mmCIF file of N, CA and C and ligand atoms in Angstrom:
data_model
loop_
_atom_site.group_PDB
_atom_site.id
_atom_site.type_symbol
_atom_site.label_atom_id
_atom_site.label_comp_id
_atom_site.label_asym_id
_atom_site.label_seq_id
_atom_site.Cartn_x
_atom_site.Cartn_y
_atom_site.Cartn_z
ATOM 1 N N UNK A 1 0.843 -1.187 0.000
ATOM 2 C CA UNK A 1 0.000 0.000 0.000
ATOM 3 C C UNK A 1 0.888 1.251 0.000
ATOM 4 N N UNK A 2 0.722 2.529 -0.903
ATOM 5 C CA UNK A 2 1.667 3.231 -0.831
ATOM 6 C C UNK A 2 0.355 4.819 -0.648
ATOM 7 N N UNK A 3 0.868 5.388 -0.423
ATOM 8 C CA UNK A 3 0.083 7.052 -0.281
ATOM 9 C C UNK A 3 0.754 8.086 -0.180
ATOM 10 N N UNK A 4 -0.232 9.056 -0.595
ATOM 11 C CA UNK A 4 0.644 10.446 -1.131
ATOM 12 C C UNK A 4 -0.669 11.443 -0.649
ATOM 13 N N UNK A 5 -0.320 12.613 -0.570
ATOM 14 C CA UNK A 5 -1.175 13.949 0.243
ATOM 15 C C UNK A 5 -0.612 14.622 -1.220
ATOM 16 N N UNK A 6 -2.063 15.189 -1.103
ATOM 17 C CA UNK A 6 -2.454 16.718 -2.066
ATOM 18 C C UNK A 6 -2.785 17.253 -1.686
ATOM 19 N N UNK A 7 -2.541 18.799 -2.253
ATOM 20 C CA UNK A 7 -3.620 19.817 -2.154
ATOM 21 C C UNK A 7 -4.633 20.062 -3.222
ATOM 22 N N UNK A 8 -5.908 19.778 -3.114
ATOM 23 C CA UNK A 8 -6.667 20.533 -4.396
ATOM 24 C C UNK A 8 -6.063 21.487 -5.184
ATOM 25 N N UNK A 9 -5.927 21.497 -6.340
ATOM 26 C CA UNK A 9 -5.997 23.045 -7.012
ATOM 27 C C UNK A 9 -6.914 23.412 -7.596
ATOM 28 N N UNK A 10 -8.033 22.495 -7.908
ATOM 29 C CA UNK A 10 -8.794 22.650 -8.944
ATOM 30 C C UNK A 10 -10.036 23.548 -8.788
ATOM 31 N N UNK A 11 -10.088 24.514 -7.386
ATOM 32 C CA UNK A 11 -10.786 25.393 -6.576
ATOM 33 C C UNK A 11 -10.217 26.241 -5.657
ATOM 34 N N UNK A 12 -10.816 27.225 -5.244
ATOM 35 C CA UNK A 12 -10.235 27.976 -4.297
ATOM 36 C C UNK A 12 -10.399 27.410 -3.034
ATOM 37 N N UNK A 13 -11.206 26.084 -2.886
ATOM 38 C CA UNK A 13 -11.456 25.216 -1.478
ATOM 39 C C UNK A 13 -10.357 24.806 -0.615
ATOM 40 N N UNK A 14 -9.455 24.107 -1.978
ATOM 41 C CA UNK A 14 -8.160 23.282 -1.497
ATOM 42 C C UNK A 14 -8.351 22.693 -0.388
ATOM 43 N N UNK A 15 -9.222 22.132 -0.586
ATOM 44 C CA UNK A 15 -9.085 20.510 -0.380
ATOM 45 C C UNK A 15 -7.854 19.557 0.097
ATOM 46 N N UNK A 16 -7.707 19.256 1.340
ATOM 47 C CA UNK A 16 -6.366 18.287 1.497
ATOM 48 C C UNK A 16 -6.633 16.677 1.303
ATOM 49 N N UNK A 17 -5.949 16.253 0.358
ATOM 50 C CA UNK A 17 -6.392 15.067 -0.332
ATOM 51 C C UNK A 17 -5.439 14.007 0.036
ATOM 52 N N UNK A 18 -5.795 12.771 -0.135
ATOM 53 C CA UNK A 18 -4.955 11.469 0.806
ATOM 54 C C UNK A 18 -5.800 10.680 -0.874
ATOM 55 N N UNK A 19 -4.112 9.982 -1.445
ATOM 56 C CA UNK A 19 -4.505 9.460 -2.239
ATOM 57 C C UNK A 19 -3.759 7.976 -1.671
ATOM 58 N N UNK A 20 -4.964 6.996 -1.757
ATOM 59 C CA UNK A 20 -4.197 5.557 -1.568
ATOM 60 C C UNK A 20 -3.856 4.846 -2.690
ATOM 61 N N UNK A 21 -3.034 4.165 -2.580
ATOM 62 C CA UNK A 21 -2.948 2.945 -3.595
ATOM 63 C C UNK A 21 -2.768 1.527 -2.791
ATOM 64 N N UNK A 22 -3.973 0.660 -3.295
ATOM 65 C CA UNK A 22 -4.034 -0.656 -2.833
ATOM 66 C C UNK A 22 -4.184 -1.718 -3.808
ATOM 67 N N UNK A 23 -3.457 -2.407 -4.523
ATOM 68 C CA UNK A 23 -3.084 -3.432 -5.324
ATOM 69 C C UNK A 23 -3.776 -2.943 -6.952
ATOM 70 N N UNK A 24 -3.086 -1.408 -6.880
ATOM 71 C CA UNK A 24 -3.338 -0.713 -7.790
ATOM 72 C C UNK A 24 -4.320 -0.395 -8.268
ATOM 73 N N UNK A 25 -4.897 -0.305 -6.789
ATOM 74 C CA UNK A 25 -6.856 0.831 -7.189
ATOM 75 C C UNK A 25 -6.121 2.327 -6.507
ATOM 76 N N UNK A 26 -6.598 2.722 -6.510
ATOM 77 C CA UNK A 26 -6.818 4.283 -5.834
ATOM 78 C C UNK A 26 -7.746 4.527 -5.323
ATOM 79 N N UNK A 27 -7.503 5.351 -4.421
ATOM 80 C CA UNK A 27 -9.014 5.659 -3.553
ATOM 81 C C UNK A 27 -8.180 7.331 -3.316
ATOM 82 N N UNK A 28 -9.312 8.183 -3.001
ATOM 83 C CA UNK A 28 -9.166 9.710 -3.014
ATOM 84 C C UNK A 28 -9.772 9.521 -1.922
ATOM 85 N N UNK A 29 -9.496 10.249 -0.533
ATOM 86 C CA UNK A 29 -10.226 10.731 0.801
ATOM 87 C C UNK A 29 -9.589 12.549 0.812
ATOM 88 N N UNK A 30 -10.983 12.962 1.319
ATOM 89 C CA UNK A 30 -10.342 14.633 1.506
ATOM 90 C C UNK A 30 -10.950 15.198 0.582
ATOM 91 N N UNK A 31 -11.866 14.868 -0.724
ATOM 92 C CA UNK A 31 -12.158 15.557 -1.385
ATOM 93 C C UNK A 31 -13.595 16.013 -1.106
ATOM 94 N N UNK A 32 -13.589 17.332 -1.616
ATOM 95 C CA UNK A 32 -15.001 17.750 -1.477
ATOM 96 C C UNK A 32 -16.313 17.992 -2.971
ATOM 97 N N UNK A 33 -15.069 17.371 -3.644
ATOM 98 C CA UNK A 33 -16.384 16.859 -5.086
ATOM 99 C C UNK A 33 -15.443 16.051 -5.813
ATOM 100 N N UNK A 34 -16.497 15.696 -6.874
ATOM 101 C CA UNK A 34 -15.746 14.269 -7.370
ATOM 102 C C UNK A 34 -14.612 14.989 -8.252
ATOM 103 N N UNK A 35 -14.537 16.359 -8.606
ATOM 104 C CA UNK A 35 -13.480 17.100 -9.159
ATOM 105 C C UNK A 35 -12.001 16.796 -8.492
ATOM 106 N N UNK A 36 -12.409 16.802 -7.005
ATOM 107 C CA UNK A 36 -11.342 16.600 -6.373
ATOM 108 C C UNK A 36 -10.395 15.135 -6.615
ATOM 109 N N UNK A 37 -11.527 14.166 -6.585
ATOM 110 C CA UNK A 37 -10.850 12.687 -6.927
ATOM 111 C C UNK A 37 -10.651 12.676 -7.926
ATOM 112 N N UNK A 38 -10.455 12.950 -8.842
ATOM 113 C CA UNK A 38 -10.372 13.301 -10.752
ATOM 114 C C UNK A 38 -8.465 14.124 -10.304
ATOM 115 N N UNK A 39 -9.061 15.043 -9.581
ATOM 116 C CA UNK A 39 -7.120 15.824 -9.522
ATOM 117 C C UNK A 39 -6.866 14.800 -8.534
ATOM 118 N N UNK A 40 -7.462 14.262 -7.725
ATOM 119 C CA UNK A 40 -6.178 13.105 -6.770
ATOM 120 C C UNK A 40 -5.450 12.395 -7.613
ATOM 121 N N UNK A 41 -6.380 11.660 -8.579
ATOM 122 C CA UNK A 41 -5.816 10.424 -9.093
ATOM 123 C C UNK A 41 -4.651 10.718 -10.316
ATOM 124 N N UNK A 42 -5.291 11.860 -10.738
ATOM 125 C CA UNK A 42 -4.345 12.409 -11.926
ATOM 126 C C UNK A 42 -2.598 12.644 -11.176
ATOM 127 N N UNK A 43 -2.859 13.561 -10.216
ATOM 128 C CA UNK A 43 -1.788 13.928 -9.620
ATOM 129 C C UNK A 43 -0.869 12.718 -9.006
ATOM 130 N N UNK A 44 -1.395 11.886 -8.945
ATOM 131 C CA UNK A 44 -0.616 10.418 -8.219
ATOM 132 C C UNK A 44 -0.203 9.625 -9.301
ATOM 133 N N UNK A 45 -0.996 9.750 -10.466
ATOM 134 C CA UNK A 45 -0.249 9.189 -11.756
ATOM 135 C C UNK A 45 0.087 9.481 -12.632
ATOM 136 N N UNK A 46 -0.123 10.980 -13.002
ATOM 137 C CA UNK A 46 0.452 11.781 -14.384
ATOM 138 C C UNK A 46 0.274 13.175 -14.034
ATOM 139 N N UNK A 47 1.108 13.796 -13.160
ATOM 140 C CA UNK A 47 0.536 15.230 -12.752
ATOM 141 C C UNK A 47 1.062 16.319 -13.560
ATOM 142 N N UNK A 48 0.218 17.233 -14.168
ATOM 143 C CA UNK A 48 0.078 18.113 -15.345
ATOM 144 C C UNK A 48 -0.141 19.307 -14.791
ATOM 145 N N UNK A 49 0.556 20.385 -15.617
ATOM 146 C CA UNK A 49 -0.017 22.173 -15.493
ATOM 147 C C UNK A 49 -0.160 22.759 -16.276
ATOM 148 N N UNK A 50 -0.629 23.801 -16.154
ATOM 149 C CA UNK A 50 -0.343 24.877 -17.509
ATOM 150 C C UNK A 50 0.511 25.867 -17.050
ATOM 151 N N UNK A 51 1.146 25.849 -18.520
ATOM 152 C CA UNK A 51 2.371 27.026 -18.244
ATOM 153 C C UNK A 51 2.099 28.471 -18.514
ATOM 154 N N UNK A 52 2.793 29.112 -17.758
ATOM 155 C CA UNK A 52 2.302 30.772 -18.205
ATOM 156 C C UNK A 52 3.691 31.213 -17.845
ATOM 157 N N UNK A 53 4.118 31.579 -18.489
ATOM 158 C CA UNK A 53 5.931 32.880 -18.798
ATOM 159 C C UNK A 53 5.598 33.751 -19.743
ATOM 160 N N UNK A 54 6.425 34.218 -19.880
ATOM 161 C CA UNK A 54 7.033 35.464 -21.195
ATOM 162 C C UNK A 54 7.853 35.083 -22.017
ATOM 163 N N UNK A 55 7.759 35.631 -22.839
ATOM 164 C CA UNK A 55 9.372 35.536 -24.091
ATOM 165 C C UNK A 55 9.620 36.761 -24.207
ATOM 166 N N UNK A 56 10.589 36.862 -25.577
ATOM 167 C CA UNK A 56 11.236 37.982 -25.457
ATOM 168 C C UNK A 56 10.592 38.167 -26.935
ATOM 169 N N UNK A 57 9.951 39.620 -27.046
ATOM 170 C CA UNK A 57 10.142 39.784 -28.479
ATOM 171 C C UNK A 57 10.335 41.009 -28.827
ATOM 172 N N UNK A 58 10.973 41.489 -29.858
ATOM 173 C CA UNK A 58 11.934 42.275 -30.720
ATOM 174 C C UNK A 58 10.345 43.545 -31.461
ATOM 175 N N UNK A 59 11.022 44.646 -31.163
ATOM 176 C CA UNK A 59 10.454 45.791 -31.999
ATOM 177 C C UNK A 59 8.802 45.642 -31.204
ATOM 178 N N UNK A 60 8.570 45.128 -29.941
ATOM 179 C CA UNK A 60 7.201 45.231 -29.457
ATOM 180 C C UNK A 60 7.735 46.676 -28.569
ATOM 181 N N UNK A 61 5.737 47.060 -28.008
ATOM 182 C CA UNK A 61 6.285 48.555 -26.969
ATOM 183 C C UNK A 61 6.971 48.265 -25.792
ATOM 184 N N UNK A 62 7.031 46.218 -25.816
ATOM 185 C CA UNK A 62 7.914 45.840 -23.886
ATOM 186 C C UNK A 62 8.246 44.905 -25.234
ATOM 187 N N UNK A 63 9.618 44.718 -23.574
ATOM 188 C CA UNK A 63 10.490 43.919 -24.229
ATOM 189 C C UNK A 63 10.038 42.050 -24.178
ATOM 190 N N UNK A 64 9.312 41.681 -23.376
ATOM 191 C CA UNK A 64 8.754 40.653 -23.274
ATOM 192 C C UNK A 64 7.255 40.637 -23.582
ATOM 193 N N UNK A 65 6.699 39.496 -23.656
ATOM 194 C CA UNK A 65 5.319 39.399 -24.121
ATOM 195 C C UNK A 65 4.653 37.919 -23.285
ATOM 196 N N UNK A 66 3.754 38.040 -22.873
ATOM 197 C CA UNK A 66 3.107 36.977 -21.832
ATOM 198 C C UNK A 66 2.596 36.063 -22.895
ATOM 199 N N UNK A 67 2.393 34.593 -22.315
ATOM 200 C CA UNK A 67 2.140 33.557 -23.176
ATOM 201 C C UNK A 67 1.693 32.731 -22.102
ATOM 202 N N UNK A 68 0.813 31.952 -22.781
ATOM 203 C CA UNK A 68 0.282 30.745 -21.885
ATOM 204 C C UNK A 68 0.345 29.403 -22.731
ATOM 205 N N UNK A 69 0.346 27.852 -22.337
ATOM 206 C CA UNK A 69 -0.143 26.704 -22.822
ATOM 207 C C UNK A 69 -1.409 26.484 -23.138
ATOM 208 N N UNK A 70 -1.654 26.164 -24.614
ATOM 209 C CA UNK A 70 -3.314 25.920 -24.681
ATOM 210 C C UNK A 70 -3.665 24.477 -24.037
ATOM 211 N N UNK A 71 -2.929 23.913 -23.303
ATOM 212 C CA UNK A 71 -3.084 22.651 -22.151
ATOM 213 C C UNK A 71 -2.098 22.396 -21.267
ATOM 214 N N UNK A 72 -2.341 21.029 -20.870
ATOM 215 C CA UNK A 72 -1.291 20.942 -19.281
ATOM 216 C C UNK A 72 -0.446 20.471 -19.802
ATOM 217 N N UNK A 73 0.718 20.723 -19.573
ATOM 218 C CA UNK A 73 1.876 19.773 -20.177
ATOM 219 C C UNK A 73 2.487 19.277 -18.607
ATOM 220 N N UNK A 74 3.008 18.073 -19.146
ATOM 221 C CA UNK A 74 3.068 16.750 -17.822
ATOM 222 C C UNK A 74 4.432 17.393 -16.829
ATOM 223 N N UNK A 75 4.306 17.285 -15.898
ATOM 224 C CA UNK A 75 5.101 18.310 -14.903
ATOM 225 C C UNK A 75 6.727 18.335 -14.963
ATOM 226 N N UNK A 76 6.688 16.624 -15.521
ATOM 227 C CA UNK A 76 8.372 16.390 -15.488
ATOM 228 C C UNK A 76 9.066 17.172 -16.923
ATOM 229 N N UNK A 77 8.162 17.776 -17.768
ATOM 230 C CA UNK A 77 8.771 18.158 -18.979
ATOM 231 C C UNK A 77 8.824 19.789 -18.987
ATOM 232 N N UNK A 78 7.697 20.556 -17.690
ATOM 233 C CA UNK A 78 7.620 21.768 -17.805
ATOM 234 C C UNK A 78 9.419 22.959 -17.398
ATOM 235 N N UNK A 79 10.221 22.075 -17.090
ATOM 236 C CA UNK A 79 11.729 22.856 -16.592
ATOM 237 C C UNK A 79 12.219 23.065 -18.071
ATOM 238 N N UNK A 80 11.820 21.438 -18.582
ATOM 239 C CA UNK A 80 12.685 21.687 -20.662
ATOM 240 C C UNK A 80 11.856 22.657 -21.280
ATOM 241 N N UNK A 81 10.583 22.553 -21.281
ATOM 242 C CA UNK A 81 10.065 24.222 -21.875
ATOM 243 C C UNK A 81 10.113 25.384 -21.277
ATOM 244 N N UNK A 82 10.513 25.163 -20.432
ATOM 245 C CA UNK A 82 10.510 27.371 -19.675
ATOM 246 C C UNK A 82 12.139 27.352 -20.394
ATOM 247 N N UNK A 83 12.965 26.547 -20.014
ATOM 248 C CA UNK A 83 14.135 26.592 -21.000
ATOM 249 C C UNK A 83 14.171 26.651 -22.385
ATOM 250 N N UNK A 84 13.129 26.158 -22.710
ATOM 251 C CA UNK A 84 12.537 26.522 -24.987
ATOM 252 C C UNK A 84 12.137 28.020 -24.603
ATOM 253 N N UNK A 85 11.069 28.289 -23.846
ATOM 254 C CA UNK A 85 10.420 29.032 -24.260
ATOM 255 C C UNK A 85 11.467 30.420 -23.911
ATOM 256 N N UNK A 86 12.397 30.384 -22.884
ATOM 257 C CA UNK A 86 13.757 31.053 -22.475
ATOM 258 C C UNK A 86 14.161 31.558 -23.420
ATOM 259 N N UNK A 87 14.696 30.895 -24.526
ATOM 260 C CA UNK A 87 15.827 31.209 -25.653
ATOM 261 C C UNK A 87 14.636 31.479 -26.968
ATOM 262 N N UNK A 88 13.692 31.645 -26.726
ATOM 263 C CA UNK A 88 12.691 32.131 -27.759
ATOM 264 C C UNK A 88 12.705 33.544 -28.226
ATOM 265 N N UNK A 89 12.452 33.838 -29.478
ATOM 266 C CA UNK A 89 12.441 35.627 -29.196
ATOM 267 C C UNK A 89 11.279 35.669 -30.687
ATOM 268 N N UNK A 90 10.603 36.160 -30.581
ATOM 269 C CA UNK A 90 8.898 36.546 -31.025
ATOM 270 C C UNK A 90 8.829 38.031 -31.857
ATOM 271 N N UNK A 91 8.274 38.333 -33.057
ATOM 272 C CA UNK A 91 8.562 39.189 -33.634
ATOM 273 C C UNK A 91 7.187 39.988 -33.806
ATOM 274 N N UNK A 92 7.409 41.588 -33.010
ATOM 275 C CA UNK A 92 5.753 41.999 -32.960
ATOM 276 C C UNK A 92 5.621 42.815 -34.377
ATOM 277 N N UNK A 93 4.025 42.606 -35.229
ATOM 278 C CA UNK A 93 2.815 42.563 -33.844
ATOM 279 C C UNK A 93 2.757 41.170 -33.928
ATOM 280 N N UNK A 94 2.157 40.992 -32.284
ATOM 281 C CA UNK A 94 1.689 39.766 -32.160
ATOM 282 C C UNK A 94 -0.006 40.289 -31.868
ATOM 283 N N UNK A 95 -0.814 39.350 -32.005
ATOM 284 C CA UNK A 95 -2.366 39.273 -31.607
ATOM 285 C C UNK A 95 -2.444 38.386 -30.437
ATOM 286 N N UNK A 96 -3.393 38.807 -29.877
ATOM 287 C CA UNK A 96 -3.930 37.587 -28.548
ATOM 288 C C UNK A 96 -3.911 36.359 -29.114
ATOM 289 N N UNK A 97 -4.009 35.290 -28.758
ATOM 290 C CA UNK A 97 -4.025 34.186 -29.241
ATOM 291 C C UNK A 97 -3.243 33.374 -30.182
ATOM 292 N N UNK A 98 -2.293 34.130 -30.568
ATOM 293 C CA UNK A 98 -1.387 33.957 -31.913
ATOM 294 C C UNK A 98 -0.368 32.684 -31.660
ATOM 295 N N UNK A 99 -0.368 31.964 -32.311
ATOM 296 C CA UNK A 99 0.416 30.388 -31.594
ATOM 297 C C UNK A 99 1.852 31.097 -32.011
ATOM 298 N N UNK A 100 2.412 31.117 -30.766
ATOM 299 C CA UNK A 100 3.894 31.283 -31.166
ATOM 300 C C UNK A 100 4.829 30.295 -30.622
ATOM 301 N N UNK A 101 4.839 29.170 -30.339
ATOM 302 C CA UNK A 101 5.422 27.583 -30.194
ATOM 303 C C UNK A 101 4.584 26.665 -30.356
ATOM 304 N N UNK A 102 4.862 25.020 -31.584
ATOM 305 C CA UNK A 102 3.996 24.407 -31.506
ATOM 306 C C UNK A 102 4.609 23.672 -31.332
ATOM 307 N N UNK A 103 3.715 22.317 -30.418
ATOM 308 C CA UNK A 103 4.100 21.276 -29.729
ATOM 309 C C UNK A 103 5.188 21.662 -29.633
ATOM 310 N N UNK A 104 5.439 22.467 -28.562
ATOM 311 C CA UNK A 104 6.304 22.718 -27.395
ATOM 312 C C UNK A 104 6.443 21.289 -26.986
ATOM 313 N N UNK A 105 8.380 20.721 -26.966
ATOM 314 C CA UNK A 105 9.212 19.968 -26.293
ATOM 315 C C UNK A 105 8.333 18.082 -26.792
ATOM 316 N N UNK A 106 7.875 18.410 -27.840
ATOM 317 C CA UNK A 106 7.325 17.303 -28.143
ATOM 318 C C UNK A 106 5.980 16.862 -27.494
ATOM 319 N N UNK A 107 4.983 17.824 -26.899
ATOM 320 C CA UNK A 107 4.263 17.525 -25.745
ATOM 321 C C UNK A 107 3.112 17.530 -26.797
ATOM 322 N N UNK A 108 2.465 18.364 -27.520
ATOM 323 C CA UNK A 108 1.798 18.359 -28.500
ATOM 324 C C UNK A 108 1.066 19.926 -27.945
ATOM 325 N N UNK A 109 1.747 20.166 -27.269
ATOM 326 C CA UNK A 109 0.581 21.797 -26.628
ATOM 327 C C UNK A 109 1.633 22.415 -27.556
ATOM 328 N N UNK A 110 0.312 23.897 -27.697
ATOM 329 C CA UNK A 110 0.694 24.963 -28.314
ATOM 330 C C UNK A 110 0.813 26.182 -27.207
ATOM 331 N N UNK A 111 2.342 27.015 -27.445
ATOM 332 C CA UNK A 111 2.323 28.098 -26.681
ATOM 333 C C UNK A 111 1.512 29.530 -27.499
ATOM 334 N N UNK A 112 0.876 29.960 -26.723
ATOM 335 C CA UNK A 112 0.017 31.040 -27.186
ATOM 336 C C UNK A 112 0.188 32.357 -26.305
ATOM 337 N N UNK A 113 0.178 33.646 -27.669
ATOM 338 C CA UNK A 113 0.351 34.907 -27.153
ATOM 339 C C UNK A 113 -1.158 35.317 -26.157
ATOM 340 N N UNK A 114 -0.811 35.663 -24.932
ATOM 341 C CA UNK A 114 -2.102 35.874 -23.618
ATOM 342 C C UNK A 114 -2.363 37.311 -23.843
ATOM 343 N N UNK A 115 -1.808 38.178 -24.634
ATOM 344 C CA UNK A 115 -2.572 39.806 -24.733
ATOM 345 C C UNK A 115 -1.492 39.791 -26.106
ATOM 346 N N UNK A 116 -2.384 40.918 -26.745
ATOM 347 C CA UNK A 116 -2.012 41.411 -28.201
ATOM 348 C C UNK A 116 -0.283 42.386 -28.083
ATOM 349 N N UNK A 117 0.318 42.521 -28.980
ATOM 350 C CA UNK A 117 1.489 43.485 -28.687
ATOM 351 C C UNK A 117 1.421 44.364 -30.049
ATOM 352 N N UNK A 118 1.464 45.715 -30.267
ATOM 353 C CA UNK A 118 1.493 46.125 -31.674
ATOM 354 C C UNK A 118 3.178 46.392 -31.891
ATOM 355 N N UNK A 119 3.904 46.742 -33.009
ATOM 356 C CA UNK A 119 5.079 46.869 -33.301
ATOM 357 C C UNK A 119 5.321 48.284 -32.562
ATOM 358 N N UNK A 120 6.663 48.499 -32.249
ATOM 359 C CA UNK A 120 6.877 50.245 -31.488
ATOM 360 C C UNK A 120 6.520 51.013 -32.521
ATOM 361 N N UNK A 121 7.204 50.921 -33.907
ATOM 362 C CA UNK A 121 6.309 51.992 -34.858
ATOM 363 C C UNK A 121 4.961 52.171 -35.445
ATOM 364 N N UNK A 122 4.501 51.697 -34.638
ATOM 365 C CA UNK A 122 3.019 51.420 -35.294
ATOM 366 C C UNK A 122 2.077 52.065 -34.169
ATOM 367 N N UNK A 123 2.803 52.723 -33.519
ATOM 368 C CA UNK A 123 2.118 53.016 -32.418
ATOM 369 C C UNK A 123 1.587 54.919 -32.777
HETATM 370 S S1 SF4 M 201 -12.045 18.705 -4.024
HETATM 371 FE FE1 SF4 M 201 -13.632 19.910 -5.027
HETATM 372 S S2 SF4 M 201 -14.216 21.407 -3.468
HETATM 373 FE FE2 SF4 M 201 -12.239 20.577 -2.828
HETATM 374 S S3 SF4 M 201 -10.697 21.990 -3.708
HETATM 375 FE FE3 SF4 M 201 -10.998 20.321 -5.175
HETATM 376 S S4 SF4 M 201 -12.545 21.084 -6.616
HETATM 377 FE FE4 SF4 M 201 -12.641 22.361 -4.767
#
Protein backbone atom coordinates (compact mmCIF):
# COMPACT_ATOMS: atom_id res chain seq x y z
CA UNK A 1 0.00 0.00 0.00
CA UNK A 2 1.67 3.23 -0.83
CA UNK A 3 0.08 7.05 -0.28
CA UNK A 4 0.64 10.45 -1.13
CA UNK A 5 -1.18 13.95 0.24
CA UNK A 6 -2.45 16.72 -2.07
CA UNK A 7 -3.62 19.82 -2.15
CA UNK A 8 -6.67 20.53 -4.40
CA UNK A 9 -6.00 23.04 -7.01
CA UNK A 10 -8.79 22.65 -8.94
CA UNK A 11 -10.79 25.39 -6.58
CA UNK A 12 -10.23 27.98 -4.30
CA UNK A 13 -11.46 25.22 -1.48
CA UNK A 14 -8.16 23.28 -1.50
CA UNK A 15 -9.09 20.51 -0.38
CA UNK A 16 -6.37 18.29 1.50
CA UNK A 17 -6.39 15.07 -0.33
CA UNK A 18 -4.95 11.47 0.81
CA UNK A 19 -4.51 9.46 -2.24
CA UNK A 20 -4.20 5.56 -1.57
CA UNK A 21 -2.95 2.94 -3.59
CA UNK A 22 -4.03 -0.66 -2.83
CA UNK A 23 -3.08 -3.43 -5.32
CA UNK A 24 -3.34 -0.71 -7.79
CA UNK A 25 -6.86 0.83 -7.19
CA UNK A 26 -6.82 4.28 -5.83
CA UNK A 27 -9.01 5.66 -3.55
CA UNK A 28 -9.17 9.71 -3.01
CA UNK A 29 -10.23 10.73 0.80
CA UNK A 30 -10.34 14.63 1.51
CA UNK A 31 -12.16 15.56 -1.38
CA UNK A 32 -15.00 17.75 -1.48
CA UNK A 33 -16.38 16.86 -5.09
CA UNK A 34 -15.75 14.27 -7.37
CA UNK A 35 -13.48 17.10 -9.16
CA UNK A 36 -11.34 16.60 -6.37
CA UNK A 37 -10.85 12.69 -6.93
CA UNK A 38 -10.37 13.30 -10.75
CA UNK A 39 -7.12 15.82 -9.52
CA UNK A 40 -6.18 13.11 -6.77
CA UNK A 41 -5.82 10.42 -9.09
CA UNK A 42 -4.34 12.41 -11.93
CA UNK A 43 -1.79 13.93 -9.62
CA UNK A 44 -0.62 10.42 -8.22
CA UNK A 45 -0.25 9.19 -11.76
CA UNK A 46 0.45 11.78 -14.38
CA UNK A 47 0.54 15.23 -12.75
CA UNK A 48 0.08 18.11 -15.35
CA UNK A 49 -0.02 22.17 -15.49
CA UNK A 50 -0.34 24.88 -17.51
CA UNK A 51 2.37 27.03 -18.24
CA UNK A 52 2.30 30.77 -18.21
CA UNK A 53 5.93 32.88 -18.80
CA UNK A 54 7.03 35.46 -21.20
CA UNK A 55 9.37 35.54 -24.09
CA UNK A 56 11.24 37.98 -25.46
CA UNK A 57 10.14 39.78 -28.48
CA UNK A 58 11.93 42.27 -30.72
CA UNK A 59 10.45 45.79 -32.00
CA UNK A 60 7.20 45.23 -29.46
CA UNK A 61 6.28 48.55 -26.97
CA UNK A 62 7.91 45.84 -23.89
CA UNK A 63 10.49 43.92 -24.23
CA UNK A 64 8.75 40.65 -23.27
CA UNK A 65 5.32 39.40 -24.12
CA UNK A 66 3.11 36.98 -21.83
CA UNK A 67 2.14 33.56 -23.18
CA UNK A 68 0.28 30.75 -21.89
CA UNK A 69 -0.14 26.70 -22.82
CA UNK A 70 -3.31 25.92 -24.68
CA UNK A 71 -3.08 22.65 -22.15
CA UNK A 72 -1.29 20.94 -19.28
CA UNK A 73 1.88 19.77 -20.18
CA UNK A 74 3.07 16.75 -17.82
CA UNK A 75 5.10 18.31 -14.90
CA UNK A 76 8.37 16.39 -15.49
CA UNK A 77 8.77 18.16 -18.98
CA UNK A 78 7.62 21.77 -17.81
CA UNK A 79 11.73 22.86 -16.59
CA UNK A 80 12.69 21.69 -20.66
CA UNK A 81 10.06 24.22 -21.88
CA UNK A 82 10.51 27.37 -19.67
CA UNK A 83 14.14 26.59 -21.00
CA UNK A 84 12.54 26.52 -24.99
CA UNK A 85 10.42 29.03 -24.26
CA UNK A 86 13.76 31.05 -22.48
CA UNK A 87 15.83 31.21 -25.65
CA UNK A 88 12.69 32.13 -27.76
CA UNK A 89 12.44 35.63 -29.20
CA UNK A 90 8.90 36.55 -31.02
CA UNK A 91 8.56 39.19 -33.63
CA UNK A 92 5.75 42.00 -32.96
CA UNK A 93 2.81 42.56 -33.84
CA UNK A 94 1.69 39.77 -32.16
CA UNK A 95 -2.37 39.27 -31.61
CA UNK A 96 -3.93 37.59 -28.55
CA UNK A 97 -4.03 34.19 -29.24
CA UNK A 98 -1.39 33.96 -31.91
CA UNK A 99 0.42 30.39 -31.59
CA UNK A 100 3.89 31.28 -31.17
CA UNK A 101 5.42 27.58 -30.19
CA UNK A 102 4.00 24.41 -31.51
CA UNK A 103 4.10 21.28 -29.73
CA UNK A 104 6.30 22.72 -27.40
CA UNK A 105 9.21 19.97 -26.29
CA UNK A 106 7.33 17.30 -28.14
CA UNK A 107 4.26 17.53 -25.74
CA UNK A 108 1.80 18.36 -28.50
CA UNK A 109 0.58 21.80 -26.63
CA UNK A 110 0.69 24.96 -28.31
CA UNK A 111 2.32 28.10 -26.68
CA UNK A 112 0.02 31.04 -27.19
CA UNK A 113 0.35 34.91 -27.15
CA UNK A 114 -2.10 35.87 -23.62
CA UNK A 115 -2.57 39.81 -24.73
CA UNK A 116 -2.01 41.41 -28.20
CA UNK A 117 1.49 43.48 -28.69
CA UNK A 118 1.49 46.12 -31.67
CA UNK A 119 5.08 46.87 -33.30
CA UNK A 120 6.88 50.25 -31.49
CA UNK A 121 6.31 51.99 -34.86
CA UNK A 122 3.02 51.42 -35.29
CA UNK A 123 2.12 53.02 -32.42
S1 LIG B 1 -12.04 18.71 -4.02
FE1 LIG B 1 -13.63 19.91 -5.03
S2 LIG B 1 -14.22 21.41 -3.47
FE2 LIG B 1 -12.24 20.58 -2.83
S3 LIG B 1 -10.70 21.99 -3.71
FE3 LIG B 1 -11.00 20.32 -5.17
S4 LIG B 1 -12.54 21.08 -6.62
FE4 LIG B 1 -12.64 22.36 -4.77
Amino acid sequence: MAEKEFVCIACPNSCKLTVTETDGELTVTGAGCKRGICHGKNEYTNPKRMLTTTVAITHGIHPRISVVSDGEIPREKLAECLEYLYGCQVQAPVCRGDVLVSDICGTGVYIRASRSMKKINDI
